[in-house]
mmCIF file of C-alpha atoms and ligand atoms in Angstrom:
data_model
loop_
_atom_site.group_PDB
_atom_site.id
_atom_site.type_symbol
_atom_site.label_atom_id
_atom_site.label_comp_id
_atom_site.label_asym_id
_atom_site.label_seq_id
_atom_site.Cartn_x
_atom_site.Cartn_y
_atom_site.Cartn_z
ATOM 1 C CA MET A 265 26.694 99.034 50.334
ATOM 2 C CA ALA A 266 29.743 98.185 52.380
ATOM 3 C CA PHE A 267 29.240 97.814 56.083
ATOM 4 C CA ASP A 268 32.472 98.460 58.112
ATOM 5 C CA ILE A 269 31.819 98.207 61.754
ATOM 6 C CA LYS A 270 35.199 99.746 62.602
ATOM 7 C CA LYS A 271 34.179 102.960 60.751
ATOM 8 C CA LEU A 272 30.758 102.976 62.496
ATOM 9 C CA LEU A 273 31.797 102.399 66.082
ATOM 10 C CA ARG A 274 32.878 105.282 68.399
ATOM 11 C CA PRO A 275 36.632 105.188 67.884
ATOM 12 C CA HIS A 276 37.587 104.501 71.544
ATOM 13 C CA ILE A 277 35.343 101.458 71.776
ATOM 14 C CA LEU A 278 37.843 99.595 69.575
ATOM 15 C CA SER A 279 40.571 99.818 72.274
ATOM 16 C CA ILE A 280 38.503 99.003 75.327
ATOM 17 C CA LYS A 281 39.554 95.898 77.214
ATOM 18 C CA PRO A 282 36.596 94.023 78.732
ATOM 19 C CA TYR A 283 36.171 93.820 82.502
ATOM 20 C CA SER A 284 37.890 90.661 83.401
ATOM 21 C CA SER A 285 35.670 88.934 85.903
ATOM 22 C CA ALA A 286 37.170 86.973 88.703
ATOM 23 C CA ARG A 287 36.038 83.681 87.130
ATOM 24 C CA ASP A 288 37.192 84.255 83.512
ATOM 25 C CA GLU A 289 40.427 82.253 84.041
ATOM 26 C CA TYR A 290 38.793 79.184 85.735
ATOM 27 C CA SER A 291 35.707 77.698 84.153
ATOM 28 C CA GLY A 292 35.405 74.630 86.288
ATOM 29 C CA LYS A 293 32.403 74.074 88.585
ATOM 30 C CA GLU A 294 34.326 72.375 91.481
ATOM 31 C CA GLY A 295 36.751 74.324 93.587
ATOM 32 C CA VAL A 296 37.228 76.624 96.539
ATOM 33 C CA PHE A 297 36.058 79.976 95.252
ATOM 34 C CA LEU A 298 37.747 82.791 97.075
ATOM 35 C CA ASP A 299 38.268 85.062 94.082
ATOM 36 C CA ALA A 300 35.110 87.194 93.865
ATOM 37 C CA ASN A 301 34.622 88.452 97.361
ATOM 38 C CA GLU A 302 31.321 86.594 97.557
ATOM 39 C CA ASN A 303 29.647 85.612 100.789
ATOM 40 C CA PRO A 304 30.394 81.835 101.296
ATOM 41 C CA TYR A 305 27.069 81.282 103.184
ATOM 42 C CA SER A 306 23.593 81.258 101.714
ATOM 43 C CA SER A 307 21.290 84.342 101.617
ATOM 44 C CA PRO A 308 18.986 85.482 104.453
ATOM 45 C CA THR A 309 16.023 83.541 102.968
ATOM 46 C CA GLY A 310 18.106 80.415 102.849
ATOM 47 C CA GLU A 311 18.325 80.426 99.041
ATOM 48 C CA ALA A 312 21.670 80.138 97.258
ATOM 49 C CA PHE A 313 21.937 83.679 95.828
ATOM 50 C CA ASN A 314 25.408 84.304 97.207
ATOM 51 C CA ARG A 315 27.443 83.469 94.076
ATOM 52 C CA TYR A 316 27.635 85.696 90.918
ATOM 53 C CA PRO A 317 25.676 84.489 87.824
ATOM 54 C CA ASP A 318 27.230 83.487 84.475
ATOM 55 C CA PRO A 319 28.028 86.841 82.755
ATOM 56 C CA TYR A 320 27.455 85.448 79.220
ATOM 57 C CA GLN A 321 24.426 83.250 79.996
ATOM 58 C CA HIS A 322 25.825 80.315 78.116
ATOM 59 C CA LEU A 323 23.126 77.807 78.905
ATOM 60 C CA ILE A 324 20.300 80.101 77.748
ATOM 61 C CA LYS A 325 22.161 80.872 74.530
ATOM 62 C CA GLU A 326 22.727 77.124 73.869
ATOM 63 C CA ARG A 327 18.894 76.504 74.223
ATOM 64 C CA LEU A 328 17.904 79.693 72.324
ATOM 65 C CA ALA A 329 20.252 79.339 69.270
ATOM 66 C CA PRO A 330 18.381 76.453 67.684
ATOM 67 C CA ILE A 331 14.986 77.848 68.561
ATOM 68 C CA LYS A 332 15.914 81.107 66.764
ATOM 69 C CA GLY A 333 18.021 79.440 64.035
ATOM 70 C CA VAL A 334 21.102 81.525 64.759
ATOM 71 C CA GLY A 335 24.525 80.820 66.177
ATOM 72 C CA LYS A 336 25.192 81.239 69.887
ATOM 73 C CA GLU A 337 27.738 83.962 69.082
ATOM 74 C CA GLN A 338 24.942 85.954 67.336
ATOM 75 C CA ILE A 339 22.882 86.341 70.481
ATOM 76 C CA PHE A 340 23.120 89.134 73.075
ATOM 77 C CA LEU A 341 20.993 89.048 76.231
ATOM 78 C CA GLY A 342 20.179 92.272 77.995
ATOM 79 C CA ASN A 343 18.353 93.552 81.046
ATOM 80 C CA GLY A 344 15.270 94.015 78.874
ATOM 81 C CA SER A 345 15.566 95.126 75.234
ATOM 82 C CA ASP A 346 15.881 98.617 76.717
ATOM 83 C CA GLU A 347 19.440 97.696 77.728
ATOM 84 C CA ALA A 348 20.294 96.683 74.258
ATOM 85 C CA ILE A 349 18.844 100.025 72.894
ATOM 86 C CA ASP A 350 21.031 101.987 75.350
ATOM 87 C CA LEU A 351 24.213 99.955 74.698
ATOM 88 C CA LEU A 352 23.782 100.413 70.878
ATOM 89 C CA MET A 353 23.552 104.206 71.388
ATOM 90 C CA ARG A 354 26.709 104.153 73.571
ATOM 91 C CA ALA A 355 28.687 101.880 71.172
ATOM 92 C CA PHE A 356 27.983 103.680 67.877
ATOM 93 C CA CYS A 357 27.010 107.329 68.561
ATOM 94 C CA VAL A 358 29.339 110.073 69.626
ATOM 95 C CA PRO A 359 27.410 112.378 72.026
ATOM 96 C CA GLY A 360 26.881 115.843 70.674
ATOM 97 C CA LYS A 361 27.900 114.717 67.182
ATOM 98 C CA ASP A 362 26.126 111.675 65.839
ATOM 99 C CA ASN A 363 22.451 111.154 65.336
ATOM 100 C CA VAL A 364 19.861 108.257 65.083
ATOM 101 C CA LEU A 365 16.885 108.184 62.785
ATOM 102 C CA LEU A 366 13.491 107.568 64.305
ATOM 103 C CA LEU A 367 10.193 106.879 62.566
ATOM 104 C CA PRO A 368 7.289 108.217 64.592
ATOM 105 C CA PRO A 369 4.911 107.194 65.827
ATOM 106 C CA THR A 370 7.091 104.570 67.480
ATOM 107 C CA TYR A 371 8.369 103.043 70.736
ATOM 108 C CA GLY A 372 9.401 105.832 73.179
ATOM 109 C CA MET A 373 12.562 104.398 74.539
ATOM 110 C CA TYR A 374 14.607 105.091 71.370
ATOM 111 C CA GLU A 375 14.134 108.786 71.948
ATOM 112 C CA VAL A 376 14.618 108.625 75.725
ATOM 113 C CA SER A 377 17.824 106.591 75.372
ATOM 114 C CA ALA A 378 19.210 108.956 72.626
ATOM 115 C CA SER A 379 18.392 112.006 74.763
ATOM 116 C CA ILE A 380 20.088 110.585 77.869
ATOM 117 C CA ASN A 381 23.124 109.934 75.815
ATOM 118 C CA ASP A 382 23.083 113.347 74.179
ATOM 119 C CA ILE A 383 22.565 112.001 70.727
ATOM 120 C CA ALA A 384 20.639 114.026 68.235
ATOM 121 C CA ILE A 385 17.399 112.635 66.734
ATOM 122 C CA LYS A 386 16.285 112.849 63.114
ATOM 123 C CA ARG A 387 12.690 111.975 62.424
ATOM 124 C CA VAL A 388 10.798 110.782 59.245
ATOM 125 C CA SER A 389 7.205 110.182 60.198
ATOM 126 C CA LEU A 390 5.346 107.031 58.922
ATOM 127 C CA THR A 391 2.628 107.390 56.347
ATOM 128 C CA GLU A 392 -1.058 107.831 57.331
ATOM 129 C CA ASP A 393 -1.367 104.009 57.330
ATOM 130 C CA PHE A 394 1.831 103.650 59.472
ATOM 131 C CA GLN A 395 4.055 102.373 56.715
ATOM 132 C CA LEU A 396 7.660 103.416 56.122
ATOM 133 C CA ARG A 397 8.823 105.987 53.569
ATOM 134 C CA PRO A 398 12.053 104.405 52.425
ATOM 135 C CA LYS A 399 12.962 107.207 49.944
ATOM 136 C CA GLU A 400 12.538 109.964 52.461
ATOM 137 C CA ILE A 401 14.296 107.875 55.145
ATOM 138 C CA LEU A 402 17.351 107.338 52.996
ATOM 139 C CA GLU A 403 17.354 111.075 52.031
ATOM 140 C CA ALA A 404 17.188 112.147 55.662
ATOM 141 C CA VAL A 405 20.399 110.265 56.552
ATOM 142 C CA ASP A 406 23.665 112.206 56.847
ATOM 143 C CA GLU A 407 27.209 111.269 57.488
ATOM 144 C CA HIS A 408 26.533 111.276 61.346
ATOM 145 C CA THR A 409 23.539 109.003 61.199
ATOM 146 C CA LYS A 410 24.622 105.816 62.812
ATOM 147 C CA ILE A 411 21.427 103.911 63.532
ATOM 148 C CA ILE A 412 17.897 103.619 62.030
ATOM 149 C CA PHE A 413 15.275 102.216 64.439
ATOM 150 C CA ILE A 414 12.409 100.278 62.777
ATOM 151 C CA CYS A 415 9.689 98.824 65.016
ATOM 152 C CA SER A 416 7.742 96.014 63.365
ATOM 153 C CA PRO A 417 5.112 95.188 64.427
ATOM 154 C CA ASN A 418 5.088 98.759 65.409
ATOM 155 C CA ASN A 419 4.225 100.220 68.859
ATOM 156 C CA PRO A 420 1.850 102.055 69.101
ATOM 157 C CA SER A 421 0.148 101.374 65.755
ATOM 158 C CA GLY A 422 0.252 97.598 65.796
ATOM 159 C CA ASN A 423 0.910 97.067 62.122
ATOM 160 C CA LYS A 424 3.813 95.256 60.456
ATOM 161 C CA MET A 425 6.050 97.167 58.050
ATOM 162 C CA ARG A 426 6.270 96.147 54.446
ATOM 163 C CA ARG A 427 9.231 93.823 54.040
ATOM 164 C CA SER A 428 10.322 95.299 50.690
ATOM 165 C CA ASP A 429 10.516 98.788 52.365
ATOM 166 C CA ILE A 430 12.803 97.357 55.086
ATOM 167 C CA HIS A 431 14.974 95.702 52.446
ATOM 168 C CA ALA A 432 15.341 99.062 50.661
ATOM 169 C CA ILE A 433 16.527 100.643 53.903
ATOM 170 C CA LEU A 434 18.873 97.778 54.704
ATOM 171 C CA LYS A 435 20.427 98.034 51.226
ATOM 172 C CA GLY A 436 20.530 101.797 51.040
ATOM 173 C CA PHE A 437 22.021 102.697 54.488
ATOM 174 C CA GLU A 438 25.547 102.034 55.428
ATOM 175 C CA GLY A 439 24.915 102.317 59.184
ATOM 176 C CA LEU A 440 23.149 99.930 61.519
ATOM 177 C CA VAL A 441 19.461 99.044 60.965
ATOM 178 C CA VAL A 442 17.718 97.860 64.156
ATOM 179 C CA ILE A 443 14.440 95.985 63.745
ATOM 180 C CA ASP A 444 12.612 95.877 66.976
ATOM 181 C CA GLU A 445 10.467 92.703 66.878
ATOM 182 C CA ALA A 446 9.174 92.917 70.457
ATOM 183 C CA TYR A 447 5.690 91.784 69.071
ATOM 184 C CA VAL A 448 6.754 89.478 66.292
ATOM 185 C CA ASP A 449 5.343 86.383 68.063
ATOM 186 C CA PHE A 450 1.824 87.790 67.541
ATOM 187 C CA SER A 451 2.402 88.247 63.833
ATOM 188 C CA ASP A 452 2.346 85.978 60.810
ATOM 189 C CA GLU A 453 5.425 87.698 59.515
ATOM 190 C CA PRO A 454 8.737 85.664 59.669
ATOM 191 C CA SER A 455 11.397 87.204 61.840
ATOM 192 C CA PHE A 456 14.223 89.141 60.204
ATOM 193 C CA THR A 457 16.572 86.760 62.086
ATOM 194 C CA THR A 458 16.325 84.555 58.907
ATOM 195 C CA GLU A 459 18.136 87.337 56.991
ATOM 196 C CA LEU A 460 20.978 88.125 59.321
ATOM 197 C CA ASN A 461 23.483 86.464 57.109
ATOM 198 C CA GLU A 462 22.474 88.565 54.087
ATOM 199 C CA PHE A 463 22.687 91.918 55.851
ATOM 200 C CA PRO A 464 25.751 92.609 58.028
ATOM 201 C CA ASN A 465 24.229 95.981 59.077
ATOM 202 C CA LEU A 466 21.064 94.258 60.590
ATOM 203 C CA LEU A 467 20.340 93.883 64.318
ATOM 204 C CA VAL A 468 17.112 92.299 65.335
ATOM 205 C CA MET A 469 15.820 92.852 68.825
ATOM 206 C CA GLN A 470 13.128 90.557 70.603
ATOM 207 C CA THR A 471 12.040 90.248 74.102
ATOM 208 C CA PHE A 472 10.828 87.678 76.700
ATOM 209 C CA SER A 473 8.492 90.392 78.033
ATOM 210 C CA LYS A 474 5.477 89.987 75.671
ATOM 211 C CA ALA A 475 4.585 86.509 74.255
ATOM 212 C CA TRP A 476 6.818 84.743 76.729
ATOM 213 C CA GLY A 477 5.084 86.491 79.732
ATOM 214 C CA LEU A 478 8.330 87.252 81.555
ATOM 215 C CA ALA A 479 8.220 91.081 81.716
ATOM 216 C CA ASN A 480 9.095 91.036 85.429
ATOM 217 C CA LEU A 481 12.348 89.126 84.940
ATOM 218 C CA ARG A 482 13.806 91.811 82.623
ATOM 219 C CA ILE A 483 15.411 89.978 79.719
ATOM 220 C CA GLY A 484 15.576 91.027 76.098
ATOM 221 C CA MET A 485 17.396 89.594 73.110
ATOM 222 C CA ALA A 486 19.470 91.065 70.259
ATOM 223 C CA PHE A 487 20.571 89.031 67.177
ATOM 224 C CA ALA A 488 23.216 90.229 64.760
ATOM 225 C CA SER A 489 26.591 89.266 63.306
ATOM 226 C CA ALA A 490 29.108 87.930 65.774
ATOM 227 C CA GLU A 491 31.203 91.093 65.411
ATOM 228 C CA ILE A 492 28.251 93.411 66.540
ATOM 229 C CA ILE A 493 27.323 91.047 69.399
ATOM 230 C CA ARG A 494 30.969 91.068 70.534
ATOM 231 C CA VAL A 495 30.855 94.852 70.987
ATOM 232 C CA LEU A 496 27.674 94.718 73.022
ATOM 233 C CA ASN A 497 29.204 91.998 75.273
ATOM 234 C CA LEU A 498 32.343 94.128 75.562
ATOM 235 C CA ILE A 499 30.564 97.163 76.985
ATOM 236 C CA LYS A 500 27.702 95.646 79.026
ATOM 237 C CA PRO A 501 27.846 95.521 82.789
ATOM 238 C CA PRO A 502 29.444 92.132 83.653
ATOM 239 C CA TYR A 503 26.427 90.548 85.494
ATOM 240 C CA ASN A 504 23.647 92.184 83.645
ATOM 241 C CA ILE A 505 21.206 89.104 83.859
ATOM 242 C CA SER A 506 20.632 87.827 87.344
ATOM 243 C CA GLY A 507 21.027 84.132 88.148
ATOM 244 C CA LEU A 508 17.450 83.829 89.144
ATOM 245 C CA THR A 509 16.334 85.313 85.743
ATOM 246 C CA GLN A 510 18.672 82.961 83.933
ATOM 247 C CA GLU A 511 17.276 79.936 85.833
ATOM 248 C CA ARG A 512 13.612 80.936 85.114
ATOM 249 C CA VAL A 513 14.242 81.714 81.443
ATOM 250 C CA LEU A 514 15.936 78.375 81.007
ATOM 251 C CA ALA A 515 12.825 76.697 82.558
ATOM 252 C CA SER A 516 10.594 78.702 80.297
ATOM 253 C CA LEU A 517 12.578 77.641 77.182
ATOM 254 C CA GLU A 518 11.883 74.031 78.187
ATOM 255 C CA ASN A 519 8.187 74.857 77.972
ATOM 256 C CA ALA A 520 8.341 76.835 74.714
ATOM 257 C CA GLU A 521 5.177 75.143 73.392
ATOM 258 C CA LYS A 522 3.193 76.876 76.090
ATOM 259 C CA VAL A 523 4.045 80.216 74.358
ATOM 260 C CA LYS A 524 2.216 79.096 71.331
ATOM 261 C CA GLU A 525 -0.971 78.357 73.373
ATOM 262 C CA VAL A 526 -0.887 81.682 75.154
ATOM 263 C CA VAL A 527 -0.328 83.563 71.882
ATOM 264 C CA ALA A 528 -3.234 81.721 70.217
ATOM 265 C CA ALA A 529 -5.383 82.648 73.244
ATOM 266 C CA ILE A 530 -4.408 86.299 73.038
ATOM 267 C CA LEU A 531 -4.973 86.469 69.257
ATOM 268 C CA LYS A 532 -8.491 84.921 69.756
ATOM 269 C CA GLU A 533 -9.236 87.502 72.413
ATOM 270 C CA ARG A 534 -7.935 90.339 70.186
ATOM 271 C CA GLU A 535 -10.486 89.282 67.544
ATOM 272 C CA VAL A 536 -13.305 89.221 70.062
ATOM 273 C CA LEU A 537 -12.260 92.590 71.559
ATOM 274 C CA GLU A 538 -11.962 94.173 68.115
ATOM 275 C CA LYS A 539 -15.500 93.069 67.105
ATOM 276 C CA ALA A 540 -16.955 94.324 70.428
ATOM 277 C CA LEU A 541 -15.109 97.649 70.226
ATOM 278 C CA LYS A 542 -16.653 98.218 66.705
ATOM 279 C CA ARG A 543 -20.055 98.171 68.295
ATOM 280 C CA ILE A 544 -19.388 101.009 70.684
ATOM 281 C CA PRO A 545 -20.722 104.241 69.058
ATOM 282 C CA LEU A 546 -17.784 106.492 70.265
ATOM 283 C CA VAL A 547 -15.208 104.167 68.565
ATOM 284 C CA GLN A 548 -14.289 105.533 65.159
ATOM 285 C CA LYS A 549 -11.589 103.374 63.942
ATOM 286 C CA ILE A 550 -9.555 100.248 65.043
ATOM 287 C CA TYR A 551 -6.242 99.920 63.263
ATOM 288 C CA PRO A 552 -5.168 96.531 62.031
ATOM 289 C CA SER A 553 -2.928 94.845 64.613
ATOM 290 C CA HIS A 554 -0.179 92.234 64.436
ATOM 291 C CA ALA A 555 0.530 92.735 68.047
ATOM 292 C CA ASN A 556 -1.085 92.112 71.511
ATOM 293 C CA PHE A 557 -2.782 95.509 71.539
ATOM 294 C CA LEU A 558 -5.104 97.617 69.432
ATOM 295 C CA LEU A 559 -4.765 101.319 68.547
ATOM 296 C CA VAL A 560 -8.360 102.680 68.768
ATOM 297 C CA LYS A 561 -9.540 106.035 67.566
ATOM 298 C CA VAL A 562 -12.378 107.306 69.619
ATOM 299 C CA LEU A 563 -14.387 110.522 70.066
ATOM 300 C CA ALA A 564 -13.184 112.420 73.144
ATOM 301 C CA ALA A 565 -10.076 110.197 73.800
ATOM 302 C CA LYS A 566 -8.682 112.261 76.782
ATOM 303 C CA GLU A 567 -12.027 112.326 78.545
ATOM 304 C CA MET A 568 -12.584 108.658 77.872
ATOM 305 C CA TYR A 569 -9.078 107.860 79.093
ATOM 306 C CA ASP A 570 -9.723 109.845 82.384
ATOM 307 C CA TYR A 571 -13.043 108.121 82.800
ATOM 308 C CA LEU A 572 -11.513 104.630 82.380
ATOM 309 C CA THR A 573 -8.730 105.464 84.863
ATOM 310 C CA GLN A 574 -11.295 106.583 87.394
ATOM 311 C CA GLU A 575 -13.002 103.176 86.841
ATOM 312 C CA LYS A 576 -9.475 101.635 87.512
ATOM 313 C CA ILE A 577 -9.117 100.455 83.905
ATOM 314 C CA ILE A 578 -5.774 101.638 82.682
ATOM 315 C CA VAL A 579 -5.168 102.038 78.963
ATOM 316 C CA ARG A 580 -2.550 104.128 77.172
ATOM 317 C CA ASP A 581 -3.525 107.631 75.909
ATOM 318 C CA ARG A 582 -1.724 108.147 72.710
ATOM 319 C CA SER A 583 -3.714 111.032 71.484
ATOM 320 C CA LYS A 584 -0.754 113.513 71.632
ATOM 321 C CA VAL A 585 1.497 111.283 69.577
ATOM 322 C CA THR A 586 2.260 111.836 65.795
ATOM 323 C CA LEU A 587 -0.598 110.487 63.571
ATOM 324 C CA CYS A 588 -2.440 109.199 66.673
ATOM 325 C CA ASP A 589 -4.938 111.954 67.239
ATOM 326 C CA ASN A 590 -7.706 110.796 69.544
ATOM 327 C CA CYS A 591 -6.149 107.313 69.887
ATOM 328 C CA LEU A 592 -6.075 104.984 72.816
ATOM 329 C CA ARG A 593 -3.688 102.071 72.799
ATOM 330 C CA ILE A 594 -5.445 99.062 74.448
ATOM 331 C CA THR A 595 -3.567 95.922 75.481
ATOM 332 C CA VAL A 596 -5.571 92.757 74.910
ATOM 333 C CA GLY A 597 -6.327 91.364 78.386
ATOM 334 C CA THR A 598 -8.078 88.264 79.690
ATOM 335 C CA GLN A 599 -11.607 87.601 78.796
ATOM 336 C CA ASP A 600 -12.719 89.097 82.107
ATOM 337 C CA GLU A 601 -10.518 92.216 81.794
ATOM 338 C CA ASN A 602 -11.665 92.876 78.248
ATOM 339 C CA ARG A 603 -15.377 92.561 79.403
ATOM 340 C CA ARG A 604 -14.809 95.110 82.108
ATOM 341 C CA LEU A 605 -13.099 97.477 79.626
ATOM 342 C CA LEU A 606 -15.970 97.077 77.137
ATOM 343 C CA GLU A 607 -18.610 97.715 79.826
ATOM 344 C CA ALA A 608 -16.898 100.854 81.059
ATOM 345 C CA MET A 609 -16.411 102.210 77.494
ATOM 346 C CA SER A 610 -20.041 101.556 76.717
ATOM 347 C CA GLU A 611 -21.245 103.459 79.874
ATOM 348 C CA PHE A 612 -18.998 106.433 79.195
ATOM 349 C CA GLN A 613 -20.836 109.648 78.241
ATOM 350 C CA PRO A 614 -18.661 112.541 77.116
ATOM 351 C CA LEU A 615 -19.542 116.097 77.758
ATOM 352 C CA GLU A 616 -21.558 117.740 74.998
ATOM 353 C CA LYS A 617 -18.849 120.384 74.506
ATOM 354 C CA THR A 618 -16.110 117.805 73.935
ATOM 355 C CA LEU A 619 -18.019 116.349 70.970
ATOM 356 C CA LYS A 620 -18.646 119.822 69.390
ATOM 357 C CA PRO A 621 -16.158 120.304 66.412
HETATM 358 C C1 LIG B 860 8.595 97.986 70.665
HETATM 359 C C2 LIG B 860 9.082 97.599 71.986
HETATM 360 N N1 LIG B 860 10.403 97.363 72.153
HETATM 361 C C3 LIG B 860 10.867 96.980 73.431
HETATM 362 C C4 LIG B 860 10.135 97.035 74.470
HETATM 363 C C5 LIG B 860 10.763 96.727 75.798
HETATM 364 O O1 LIG B 860 11.009 95.455 76.051
HETATM 365 P P1 LIG B 860 11.768 94.977 77.316
HETATM 366 O O2 LIG B 860 10.703 94.684 78.346
HETATM 367 O O3 LIG B 860 12.466 93.773 76.877
HETATM 368 O O4 LIG B 860 12.748 96.011 77.780
HETATM 369 C C6 LIG B 860 8.829 97.330 74.429
HETATM 370 C C7 LIG B 860 7.931 97.391 75.557
HETATM 371 O O5 LIG B 860 6.822 97.835 75.626
HETATM 372 C C8 LIG B 860 8.228 97.736 73.111
HETATM 373 O O6 LIG B 860 6.966 98.068 72.922
#
């Protein structure tokens, strides 16, 4: 199917001129900079935070492009992936008219962002084993459906989606297909970044918040065709990634091999945790995970959640979410954290009446 970004974008976006930042006309490093109303002195702590950062994060993109096997012009960096989600809604969906298609149970920010932007939501739930229903998804699309959000590996279920199902959606839908790969580093599945050149309607999101351990810095990635990335850069706030974040991300990219070690350690702990959880009598089911968390079905989920919170062990209660009845989502912690979780879960005694059918 033909993908035409001009037809898909909100019409006024095409005529927007980007904010021209004070330094766009001069890219030299040396000079007397009196153009951006910056403070010429250092910051109160003595650190040099007084100058604005690079709005397009060139150095990070130069390092990241070969790591991800994409061109620099195919990378957008946002204040977390959450910024990319919001910008996509604002670029493509006319409030009060267009809609996005969500596949519950899934990551909550797609819905939050759509609601903030007054964009309608269509939903096609996943199957019982959390896989996509490509036929129903393509049937649910209408002329106002601009974006389909697929999360793989999926939050909160943890599984990866079948690649052939994603291909069917990419081929059958004329709008934008976003594949959120926040957890892809924990999976054996190759990233969809390898298929960007085949699918002009594909955008892949990843994040530095999970495997890279940089959640506090707030930086997420989007990979797509240069023409889609150009639009995101056009409408983003000019200095969306702070200089400090850029500096620390660059340093992290120099130590990329560390990420592999940390991921291996988390995967090993996930296996240990899964085995130990299976031995707890109240645990009914542990769903297969390709992420750094486990979705666990238990007897008396809400009561167990409250008990764990009281014990200062915070997990995520997903029991009210589509297809996640009585489920807790548990992040894989350190050996010690997991041990404390397991101890508390083993000691928990639900009330008799909670267990009665
Ligand atoms: C599927 C998914 N996408 C995106 C994010 C957010 O990532 P970021 O920290 O880059 O905003 C999360 C965070 O939990 C997530 O689960």
